[in-house]
Amino acid sequence: MRFHAIMMASGFGHRFGSNKLLVPLEGKPLYRHVLDRLLSVAKTEPLDITVVTQYEAIEQELAALCAAQGNPTLRELCAAHGDPARSELCVAQDDPVLPLYVVHNGEAAEGQAASIRLGTASVLRRAGENRLSVSSEMEQPTGIPAQSAQEKQAGKPESDPQNVAPESMRTQASPDDYLIFFVGDQPYLKEETIHHFLERLKAGKPLIQPMKCNGRFGNPVAFSMSLAEELLALQGDVGGRVVIKAHADEVHPFEDVTPDELRDMDRPEDFSL
């Protein structure tokens, strides 16, 4: 069993008035609080992390973080994927046990469903489970990047098994795995709580496990890998609610969390507390 954390960092911050994810809080950008805790959890848990963002500043910051540790540059990673358009960037930590990936979200205006699709497709593609086999009679699976013009010009078959992430960038996946969606504006979510959340998944193996406190559901939400196709089919600004509603009898909330941990930083005044 592995855990695939997908951090959604593509919001426009309408209530905040601008991109809040890069606003400093306690010495670092807002989104880094959750991300840094996930990286710490990954030291002891079978966890990989995918950041889905529309912001080049976040992509560049994470690339610089890894480059400072002697890792490939953003340009080299693009070349490894054969994708100069930057549809997906794999930013690997210096320790291969702690993989960190960045997926560019060019569909952020659609809403949260785009981040869910892109993050899910990225995990599946790295796992080699999607061979991107497309014919004139088969529609491209939602959220999975189509074959690039460069590949077509080079005569590379769309069904070529090599049309997936390079071996060194792949993520193992199995039906027992979980796709876990985090947001970048919950800076007070504790590392200990994340550990307990994962332990509950291991023990109970629920189909869906959201966080819940005082009757309020919140993020993160874990979905069994068996629901990947349903997540790839999501459209609009609905998040995973459609999938949760479709399997309401198999939702098992995790309630060992405080209200402060689920609090979103939505307005400028939230940063002055």
PDB file of C-alpha atoms in Angstrom:
ATOM      1  CA  MET A   1       0.000   0.000   0.000  1.00  0.00           C
ATOM      2  CA  ARG A   2       1.256   3.441  -1.001  1.00  0.00           C
ATOM      3  CA  PHE A   3      -0.165   6.899  -0.426  1.00  0.00           C
ATOM      4  CA  HIS A   4      -0.206   9.383  -3.281  1.00  0.00           C
ATOM      5  CA  ALA A   5      -0.634  12.881  -1.867  1.00  0.00           C
ATOM      6  CA  ILE A   6      -1.931  15.390  -4.405  1.00  0.00           C
ATOM      7  CA  MET A   7      -1.621  18.976  -3.246  1.00  0.00           C
ATOM      8  CA  MET A   8      -3.974  21.324  -5.074  1.00  0.00           C
ATOM      9  CA  ALA A   9      -2.284  24.712  -5.398  1.00  0.00           C
ATOM     10  CA  SER A  10      -4.077  26.321  -8.350  1.00  0.00           C
ATOM     11  CA  GLY A  11      -6.717  28.487  -6.718  1.00  0.00           C
ATOM     12  CA  PHE A  12      -7.211  32.109  -7.778  1.00  0.00           C
ATOM     13  CA  GLY A  13      -7.784  33.384  -4.225  1.00  0.00           C
ATOM     14  CA  HIS A  14     -10.915  35.335  -5.154  1.00  0.00           C
ATOM     15  CA  ARG A  15     -11.907  36.000  -1.540  1.00  0.00           C
ATOM     16  CA  PHE A  16      -8.318  36.907  -0.710  1.00  0.00           C
ATOM     17  CA  GLY A  17      -8.006  39.207  -3.709  1.00  0.00           C
ATOM     18  CA  SER A  18      -4.830  37.655  -5.174  1.00  0.00           C
ATOM     19  CA  ASN A  19      -2.687  34.514  -5.117  1.00  0.00           C
ATOM     20  CA  LYS A  20      -2.546  33.822  -1.382  1.00  0.00           C
ATOM     21  CA  LEU A  21      -0.403  30.690  -1.725  1.00  0.00           C
ATOM     22  CA  LEU A  22       2.801  32.728  -1.970  1.00  0.00           C
ATOM     23  CA  VAL A  23       1.899  35.140   0.836  1.00  0.00           C
ATOM     24  CA  PRO A  24       4.385  34.746   3.727  1.00  0.00           C
ATOM     25  CA  LEU A  25       3.111  33.223   6.941  1.00  0.00           C
ATOM     26  CA  GLU A  26       5.456  32.640   9.843  1.00  0.00           C
ATOM     27  CA  GLY A  27       8.504  32.948   7.642  1.00  0.00           C
ATOM     28  CA  LYS A  28       7.541  31.011   4.509  1.00  0.00           C
ATOM     29  CA  PRO A  29       4.917  30.974   1.740  1.00  0.00           C
ATOM     30  CA  LEU A  30       1.511  29.716   2.780  1.00  0.00           C
ATOM     31  CA  TYR A  31       1.564  26.596   0.603  1.00  0.00           C
ATOM     32  CA  ARG A  32       4.921  25.443   1.995  1.00  0.00           C
ATOM     33  CA  HIS A  33       3.471  24.720   5.448  1.00  0.00           C
ATOM     34  CA  VAL A  34       1.440  21.720   4.266  1.00  0.00           C
ATOM     35  CA  LEU A  35       4.040  20.691   1.700  1.00  0.00           C
ATOM     36  CA  ASP A  36       6.903  20.686   4.197  1.00  0.00           C
ATOM     37  CA  ARG A  37       4.881  18.539   6.598  1.00  0.00           C
ATOM     38  CA  LEU A  38       4.104  16.087   3.816  1.00  0.00           C
ATOM     39  CA  LEU A  39       7.805  15.863   2.955  1.00  0.00           C
ATOM     40  CA  SER A  40       8.550  15.163   6.598  1.00  0.00           C
ATOM     41  CA  VAL A  41       5.835  12.481   6.797  1.00  0.00           C
ATOM     42  CA  ALA A  42       7.264  10.870   3.646  1.00  0.00           C
ATOM     43  CA  LYS A  43      10.481  10.126   5.513  1.00  0.00           C
ATOM     44  CA  THR A  44       8.685   7.367   7.421  1.00  0.00           C
ATOM     45  CA  GLU A  45       5.617   6.594   5.284  1.00  0.00           C
ATOM     46  CA  PRO A  46       5.259   5.161   1.731  1.00  0.00           C
ATOM     47  CA  LEU A  47       4.172   8.547   0.437  1.00  0.00           C
ATOM     48  CA  ASP A  48       4.831  10.435  -2.795  1.00  0.00           C
ATOM     49  CA  ILE A  49       3.719  14.012  -3.361  1.00  0.00           C
ATOM     50  CA  THR A  50       2.335  15.704  -6.466  1.00  0.00           C
ATOM     51  CA  VAL A  51       1.834  19.474  -6.456  1.00  0.00           C
ATOM     52  CA  VAL A  52      -0.691  20.673  -9.056  1.00  0.00           C
ATOM     53  CA  THR A  53      -0.356  24.397  -9.669  1.00  0.00           C
ATOM     54  CA  GLN A  54      -1.026  27.056 -12.292  1.00  0.00           C
ATOM     55  CA  TYR A  55       1.657  29.311 -10.831  1.00  0.00           C
ATOM     56  CA  GLU A  56       5.076  29.386 -12.420  1.00  0.00           C
ATOM     57  CA  ALA A  57       6.453  31.002  -9.264  1.00  0.00           C
ATOM     58  CA  ILE A  58       5.626  27.863  -7.287  1.00  0.00           C
ATOM     59  CA  GLU A  59       7.105  25.637  -9.996  1.00  0.00           C
ATOM     60  CA  GLN A  60      10.286  27.689 -10.004  1.00  0.00           C
ATOM     61  CA  GLU A  61      10.541  27.737  -6.222  1.00  0.00           C
ATOM     62  CA  LEU A  62      10.272  23.963  -5.973  1.00  0.00           C
ATOM     63  CA  ALA A  63      12.751  23.535  -8.803  1.00  0.00           C
ATOM     64  CA  ALA A  64      15.199  25.818  -6.992  1.00  0.00           C
ATOM     65  CA  LEU A  65      14.675  23.852  -3.793  1.00  0.00           C
ATOM     66  CA  CYS A  66      15.706  20.658  -5.521  1.00  0.00           C
ATOM     67  CA  ALA A  67      18.457  22.253  -7.598  1.00  0.00           C
ATOM     68  CA  ALA A  68      20.074  23.482  -4.383  1.00  0.00           C
ATOM     69  CA  GLN A  69      20.413  19.819  -3.417  1.00  0.00           C
ATOM     70  CA  GLY A  70      22.135  18.947  -6.687  1.00  0.00           C
ATOM     71  CA  ASN A  71      19.015  17.745  -8.499  1.00  0.00           C
ATOM     72  CA  PRO A  72      18.094  18.276 -12.154  1.00  0.00           C
ATOM     73  CA  THR A  73      17.044  21.722 -13.280  1.00  0.00           C
ATOM     74  CA  LEU A  74      13.584  22.536 -14.532  1.00  0.00           C
ATOM     75  CA  ARG A  75      14.812  22.580 -18.143  1.00  0.00           C
ATOM     76  CA  GLU A  76      16.434  19.146 -17.815  1.00  0.00           C
ATOM     77  CA  LEU A  77      13.274  17.703 -16.314  1.00  0.00           C
ATOM     78  CA  CYS A  78      11.196  19.067 -19.191  1.00  0.00           C
ATOM     79  CA  ALA A  79      13.575  17.435 -21.652  1.00  0.00           C
ATOM     80  CA  ALA A  80      13.311  14.136 -19.774  1.00  0.00           C
ATOM     81  CA  HIS A  81       9.569  14.213 -20.323  1.00  0.00           C
ATOM     82  CA  GLY A  82       9.952  15.282 -23.962  1.00  0.00           C
ATOM     83  CA  ASP A  83       7.559  18.102 -23.183  1.00  0.00           C
ATOM     84  CA  PRO A  84       8.908  21.621 -23.732  1.00  0.00           C
ATOM     85  CA  ALA A  85       5.424  23.001 -23.112  1.00  0.00           C
ATOM     86  CA  ARG A  86       5.800  22.151 -19.414  1.00  0.00           C
ATOM     87  CA  SER A  87       2.593  20.114 -19.143  1.00  0.00           C
ATOM     88  CA  GLU A  88       4.237  18.037 -16.444  1.00  0.00           C
ATOM     89  CA  LEU A  89       7.453  18.517 -14.530  1.00  0.00           C
ATOM     90  CA  CYS A  90       8.912  15.844 -12.323  1.00  0.00           C
ATOM     91  CA  VAL A  91      10.989  17.354  -9.545  1.00  0.00           C
ATOM     92  CA  ALA A  92      12.679  14.517  -7.697  1.00  0.00           C
ATOM     93  CA  GLN A  93      14.051  14.983  -4.210  1.00  0.00           C
ATOM     94  CA  ASP A  94      17.663  14.021  -3.570  1.00  0.00           C
ATOM     95  CA  ASP A  95      16.423  10.951  -1.717  1.00  0.00           C
ATOM     96  CA  PRO A  96      14.484   8.705  -4.162  1.00  0.00           C
ATOM     97  CA  VAL A  97      12.337   7.537  -1.260  1.00  0.00           C
ATOM     98  CA  LEU A  98      10.887  11.069  -1.132  1.00  0.00           C
ATOM     99  CA  PRO A  99       9.578  11.772  -4.651  1.00  0.00           C
ATOM    100  CA  LEU A 100       8.114  15.210  -5.253  1.00  0.00           C
ATOM    101  CA  TYR A 101       6.397  16.007  -8.549  1.00  0.00           C
ATOM    102  CA  VAL A 102       5.015  19.223  -9.994  1.00  0.00           C
ATOM    103  CA  VAL A 103       2.193  19.266 -12.549  1.00  0.00           C
ATOM    104  CA  HIS A 104       1.390  22.477 -14.395  1.00  0.00           C
ATOM    105  CA  ASN A 105      -2.345  23.225 -14.416  1.00  0.00           C
ATOM    106  CA  GLY A 106      -3.330  25.060 -17.576  1.00  0.00           C
ATOM    107  CA  GLU A 107      -7.014  24.439 -16.870  1.00  0.00           C
ATOM    108  CA  ALA A 108      -7.282  26.204 -13.498  1.00  0.00           C
ATOM    109  CA  ALA A 109     -10.151  28.416 -14.643  1.00  0.00           C
ATOM    110  CA  GLU A 110     -12.380  25.341 -14.767  1.00  0.00           C
ATOM    111  CA  GLY A 111     -12.167  24.838 -11.016  1.00  0.00           C
ATOM    112  CA  GLN A 112     -11.048  22.141  -8.625  1.00  0.00           C
ATOM    113  CA  ALA A 113     -11.938  19.219 -10.884  1.00  0.00           C
ATOM    114  CA  ALA A 114      -9.041  20.120 -13.188  1.00  0.00           C
ATOM    115  CA  SER A 115      -6.528  19.779 -10.352  1.00  0.00           C
ATOM    116  CA  ILE A 116      -8.043  16.452  -9.329  1.00  0.00           C
ATOM    117  CA  ARG A 117      -7.882  15.089 -12.878  1.00  0.00           C
ATOM    118  CA  LEU A 118      -4.336  16.282 -13.503  1.00  0.00           C
ATOM    119  CA  GLY A 119      -3.032  14.977 -10.192  1.00  0.00           C
ATOM    120  CA  THR A 120      -4.715  11.611 -10.608  1.00  0.00           C
ATOM    121  CA  ALA A 121      -3.525  11.250 -14.208  1.00  0.00           C
ATOM    122  CA  SER A 122       0.023  12.129 -13.178  1.00  0.00           C
ATOM    123  CA  VAL A 123       0.101   9.381 -10.551  1.00  0.00           C
ATOM    124  CA  LEU A 124      -1.307   6.832 -12.981  1.00  0.00           C
ATOM    125  CA  ARG A 125       1.037   7.836 -15.767  1.00  0.00           C
ATOM    126  CA  ARG A 126       4.113   7.579 -13.576  1.00  0.00           C
ATOM    127  CA  ALA A 127       2.924   4.187 -12.454  1.00  0.00           C
ATOM    128  CA  GLY A 128       2.865   3.104 -16.080  1.00  0.00           C
ATOM    129  CA  GLU A 129      -0.829   2.264 -15.882  1.00  0.00           C
ATOM    130  CA  ASN A 130      -1.758   4.614 -18.731  1.00  0.00           C
ATOM    131  CA  ARG A 131      -0.155   3.895 -22.077  1.00  0.00           C
ATOM    132  CA  LEU A 132      -1.956   6.818 -23.750  1.00  0.00           C
ATOM    133  CA  SER A 133      -3.342   4.516 -26.437  1.00  0.00           C
ATOM    134  CA  VAL A 134      -5.570   6.737 -28.539  1.00  0.00           C
ATOM    135  CA  SER A 135      -7.289   5.998 -31.834  1.00  0.00           C
ATOM    136  CA  SER A 136      -9.649   8.035 -33.980  1.00  0.00           C
ATOM    137  CA  GLU A 137     -12.504   6.146 -32.357  1.00  0.00           C
ATOM    138  CA  MET A 138     -11.343   6.640 -28.757  1.00  0.00           C
ATOM    139  CA  GLU A 139     -11.507   9.928 -26.881  1.00  0.00           C
ATOM    140  CA  GLN A 140      -8.436  10.975 -24.900  1.00  0.00           C
ATOM    141  CA  PRO A 141      -9.047  10.166 -21.194  1.00  0.00           C
ATOM    142  CA  THR A 142      -9.949  13.321 -19.295  1.00  0.00           C
ATOM    143  CA  GLY A 143      -7.031  14.973 -17.579  1.00  0.00           C
ATOM    144  CA  ILE A 144      -4.299  12.932 -19.298  1.00  0.00           C
ATOM    145  CA  PRO A 145      -2.087  15.024 -21.613  1.00  0.00           C
ATOM    146  CA  ALA A 146      -2.413  14.074 -25.262  1.00  0.00           C
ATOM    147  CA  GLN A 147       0.594  13.089 -27.314  1.00  0.00           C
ATOM    148  CA  SER A 148       2.722  16.111 -28.118  1.00  0.00           C
ATOM    149  CA  ALA A 149       3.112  17.499 -31.633  1.00  0.00           C
ATOM    150  CA  GLN A 150       6.845  16.779 -31.402  1.00  0.00           C
ATOM    151  CA  GLU A 151       6.175  13.083 -30.744  1.00  0.00           C
ATOM    152  CA  LYS A 152       3.757  12.886 -33.666  1.00  0.00           C
ATOM    153  CA  GLN A 153       6.224  14.556 -35.990  1.00  0.00           C
ATOM    154  CA  ALA A 154       8.873  12.092 -34.847  1.00  0.00           C
ATOM    155  CA  GLY A 155       6.535   9.260 -35.771  1.00  0.00           C
ATOM    156  CA  LYS A 156       6.312   7.914 -32.237  1.00  0.00           C
ATOM    157  CA  PRO A 157       3.235   5.633 -31.972  1.00  0.00           C
ATOM    158  CA  GLU A 158       0.646   6.779 -29.459  1.00  0.00           C
ATOM    159  CA  SER A 159       0.381   3.207 -28.176  1.00  0.00           C
ATOM    160  CA  ASP A 160       4.147   3.007 -27.571  1.00  0.00           C
ATOM    161  CA  PRO A 161       4.670   1.720 -23.988  1.00  0.00           C
ATOM    162  CA  GLN A 162       7.531   4.194 -23.695  1.00  0.00           C
ATOM    163  CA  ASN A 163       5.069   7.063 -23.909  1.00  0.00           C
ATOM    164  CA  VAL A 164       4.965   7.248 -20.135  1.00  0.00           C
ATOM    165  CA  ALA A 165       7.212   8.808 -17.535  1.00  0.00           C
ATOM    166  CA  PRO A 166      10.816   7.572 -17.544  1.00  0.00           C
ATOM    167  CA  GLU A 167      11.522   4.587 -15.286  1.00  0.00           C
ATOM    168  CA  SER A 168      13.398   6.726 -12.763  1.00  0.00           C
ATOM    169  CA  MET A 169      10.370   8.993 -12.430  1.00  0.00           C
ATOM    170  CA  ARG A 170       7.689   6.348 -12.073  1.00  0.00           C
ATOM    171  CA  THR A 171       5.621   5.743  -8.983  1.00  0.00           C
ATOM    172  CA  GLN A 172       4.524   2.260  -7.996  1.00  0.00           C
ATOM    173  CA  ALA A 173       0.763   1.903  -7.659  1.00  0.00           C
ATOM    174  CA  SER A 174      -1.630  -0.889  -6.768  1.00  0.00           C
ATOM    175  CA  PRO A 175      -5.397  -1.240  -6.156  1.00  0.00           C
ATOM    176  CA  ASP A 176      -4.683  -0.973  -2.425  1.00  0.00           C
ATOM    177  CA  ASP A 177      -3.194   2.513  -2.798  1.00  0.00           C
ATOM    178  CA  TYR A 178      -4.863   5.795  -1.942  1.00  0.00           C
ATOM    179  CA  LEU A 179      -5.071   9.127  -3.733  1.00  0.00           C
ATOM    180  CA  ILE A 180      -5.137  11.775  -1.001  1.00  0.00           C
ATOM    181  CA  PHE A 181      -6.048  15.355  -1.875  1.00  0.00           C
ATOM    182  CA  PHE A 182      -4.620  18.194   0.183  1.00  0.00           C
ATOM    183  CA  VAL A 183      -5.069  21.958  -0.216  1.00  0.00           C
ATOM    184  CA  GLY A 184      -2.326  24.535   0.121  1.00  0.00           C
ATOM    185  CA  ASP A 185      -4.125  26.937   2.452  1.00  0.00           C
ATOM    186  CA  GLN A 186      -4.428  24.866   5.650  1.00  0.00           C
ATOM    187  CA  PRO A 187      -1.131  25.788   7.354  1.00  0.00           C
ATOM    188  CA  TYR A 188      -2.139  24.498  10.764  1.00  0.00           C
ATOM    189  CA  LEU A 189      -2.719  20.898   9.729  1.00  0.00           C
ATOM    190  CA  LYS A 190      -0.337  19.017  12.018  1.00  0.00           C
ATOM    191  CA  GLU A 191       2.206  16.458  10.912  1.00  0.00           C
ATOM    192  CA  GLU A 192       1.008  14.168  13.699  1.00  0.00           C
ATOM    193  CA  THR A 193      -2.551  14.376  12.366  1.00  0.00           C
ATOM    194  CA  ILE A 194      -1.388  13.382   8.893  1.00  0.00           C
ATOM    195  CA  HIS A 195       0.387  10.354  10.364  1.00  0.00           C
ATOM    196  CA  HIS A 196      -2.784   9.327  12.231  1.00  0.00           C
ATOM    197  CA  PHE A 197      -4.846   9.845   9.074  1.00  0.00           C
ATOM    198  CA  LEU A 198      -2.592   7.429   7.181  1.00  0.00           C
ATOM    199  CA  GLU A 199      -2.628   4.902  10.018  1.00  0.00           C
ATOM    200  CA  ARG A 200      -6.437   4.884   9.896  1.00  0.00           C
ATOM    201  CA  LEU A 201      -6.301   4.144   6.169  1.00  0.00           C
ATOM    202  CA  LYS A 202      -3.961   1.216   6.790  1.00  0.00           C
ATOM    203  CA  ALA A 203      -6.168  -0.209   9.529  1.00  0.00           C
ATOM    204  CA  GLY A 204      -9.623   0.300   8.035  1.00  0.00           C
ATOM    205  CA  LYS A 205      -8.991   0.324   4.277  1.00  0.00           C
ATOM    206  CA  PRO A 206     -12.064   2.518   3.638  1.00  0.00           C
ATOM    207  CA  LEU A 207     -13.200   3.401   0.137  1.00  0.00           C
ATOM    208  CA  ILE A 208     -13.260   7.113   0.997  1.00  0.00           C
ATOM    209  CA  GLN A 209     -11.890   8.844   4.085  1.00  0.00           C
ATOM    210  CA  PRO A 210     -12.387  12.611   4.507  1.00  0.00           C
ATOM    211  CA  MET A 211     -11.469  14.667   7.541  1.00  0.00           C
ATOM    212  CA  LYS A 212     -14.369  15.842   9.663  1.00  0.00           C
ATOM    213  CA  CYS A 213     -14.640  18.074  12.720  1.00  0.00           C
ATOM    214  CA  ASN A 214     -17.761  19.300  14.518  1.00  0.00           C
ATOM    215  CA  GLY A 215     -19.951  18.046  11.681  1.00  0.00           C
ATOM    216  CA  ARG A 216     -17.901  19.801   9.015  1.00  0.00           C
ATOM    217  CA  PHE A 217     -16.091  17.853   6.318  1.00  0.00           C
ATOM    218  CA  GLY A 218     -12.734  19.096   5.111  1.00  0.00           C
ATOM    219  CA  ASN A 219      -9.442  18.248   3.458  1.00  0.00           C
ATOM    220  CA  PRO A 220      -7.522  16.089   3.075  1.00  0.00           C
ATOM    221  CA  VAL A 221      -9.769  13.462   1.521  1.00  0.00           C
ATOM    222  CA  ALA A 222      -8.485   9.987   0.666  1.00  0.00           C
ATOM    223  CA  PHE A 223      -9.951   7.980  -2.214  1.00  0.00           C
ATOM    224  CA  SER A 224      -9.209   4.350  -2.914  1.00  0.00           C
ATOM    225  CA  MET A 225      -7.248   3.867  -6.135  1.00  0.00           C
ATOM    226  CA  SER A 226     -10.265   1.889  -7.378  1.00  0.00           C
ATOM    227  CA  LEU A 227     -12.049   5.249  -7.776  1.00  0.00           C
ATOM    228  CA  ALA A 228      -9.404   6.738 -10.074  1.00  0.00           C
ATOM    229  CA  GLU A 229     -11.581   6.552 -13.192  1.00  0.00           C
ATOM    230  CA  GLU A 230     -14.394   8.414 -11.428  1.00  0.00           C
ATOM    231  CA  LEU A 231     -11.957  11.108 -10.344  1.00  0.00           C
ATOM    232  CA  LEU A 232     -10.673  11.435 -13.918  1.00  0.00           C
ATOM    233  CA  ALA A 233     -14.251  12.002 -15.097  1.00  0.00           C
ATOM    234  CA  LEU A 234     -14.918  15.017 -12.847  1.00  0.00           C
ATOM    235  CA  GLN A 235     -15.761  18.341 -14.482  1.00  0.00           C
ATOM    236  CA  GLY A 236     -16.134  21.898 -13.199  1.00  0.00           C
ATOM    237  CA  ASP A 237     -15.661  23.363  -9.743  1.00  0.00           C
ATOM    238  CA  VAL A 238     -17.187  20.479  -7.808  1.00  0.00           C
ATOM    239  CA  GLY A 239     -14.130  18.871  -6.263  1.00  0.00           C
ATOM    240  CA  GLY A 240     -14.589  15.279  -5.182  1.00  0.00           C
ATOM    241  CA  ARG A 241     -18.082  15.803  -3.803  1.00  0.00           C
ATOM    242  CA  VAL A 242     -19.687  14.002  -6.746  1.00  0.00           C
ATOM    243  CA  VAL A 243     -17.662  10.851  -6.065  1.00  0.00           C
ATOM    244  CA  ILE A 244     -18.261  11.078  -2.326  1.00  0.00           C
ATOM    245  CA  LYS A 245     -22.023  11.416  -2.865  1.00  0.00           C
ATOM    246  CA  ALA A 246     -22.045   8.435  -5.238  1.00  0.00           C
ATOM    247  CA  HIS A 247     -20.493   6.259  -2.514  1.00  0.00           C
ATOM    248  CA  ALA A 248     -22.088   7.816   0.555  1.00  0.00           C
ATOM    249  CA  ASP A 249     -22.462   4.461   2.327  1.00  0.00           C
ATOM    250  CA  GLU A 250     -18.726   3.809   2.068  1.00  0.00           C
ATOM    251  CA  VAL A 251     -17.473   7.129   3.432  1.00  0.00           C
ATOM    252  CA  HIS A 252     -15.650   6.776   6.753  1.00  0.00           C
ATOM    253  CA  PRO A 253     -14.680  10.166   8.210  1.00  0.00           C
ATOM    254  CA  PHE A 254     -11.509  10.743  10.204  1.00  0.00           C
ATOM    255  CA  GLU A 255     -12.526  12.945  13.141  1.00  0.00           C
ATOM    256  CA  ASP A 256      -9.340  13.080  15.223  1.00  0.00           C
ATOM    257  CA  VAL A 257      -8.610  16.635  14.107  1.00  0.00           C
ATOM    258  CA  THR A 258      -9.106  20.114  15.585  1.00  0.00           C
ATOM    259  CA  PRO A 259     -11.138  22.962  14.026  1.00  0.00           C
ATOM    260  CA  ASP A 260      -8.001  25.077  13.697  1.00  0.00           C
ATOM    261  CA  GLU A 261      -6.313  22.406  11.557  1.00  0.00           C
ATOM    262  CA  LEU A 262      -9.156  22.528   9.035  1.00  0.00           C
ATOM    263  CA  ARG A 263      -9.263  26.316   8.920  1.00  0.00           C
ATOM    264  CA  ASP A 264      -8.621  27.814   5.481  1.00  0.00           C
ATOM    265  CA  MET A 265      -6.703  31.076   5.087  1.00  0.00           C
ATOM    266  CA  ASP A 266      -9.193  32.841   2.845  1.00  0.00           C
ATOM    267  CA  ARG A 267      -8.825  36.543   3.678  1.00  0.00           C
ATOM    268  CA  PRO A 268      -5.949  38.945   4.340  1.00  0.00           C
ATOM    269  CA  GLU A 269      -7.020  39.354   7.959  1.00  0.00           C
ATOM    270  CA  ASP A 270      -6.484  35.617   8.512  1.00  0.00           C
ATOM    271  CA  PHE A 271      -2.738  36.222   8.176  1.00  0.00           C
ATOM    272  CA  SER A 272      -2.696  38.752  10.985  1.00  0.00           C
ATOM    273  CA  LEU A 273      -4.118  36.438  13.661  1.00  0.00           C
TER     274      LEU A 273
END
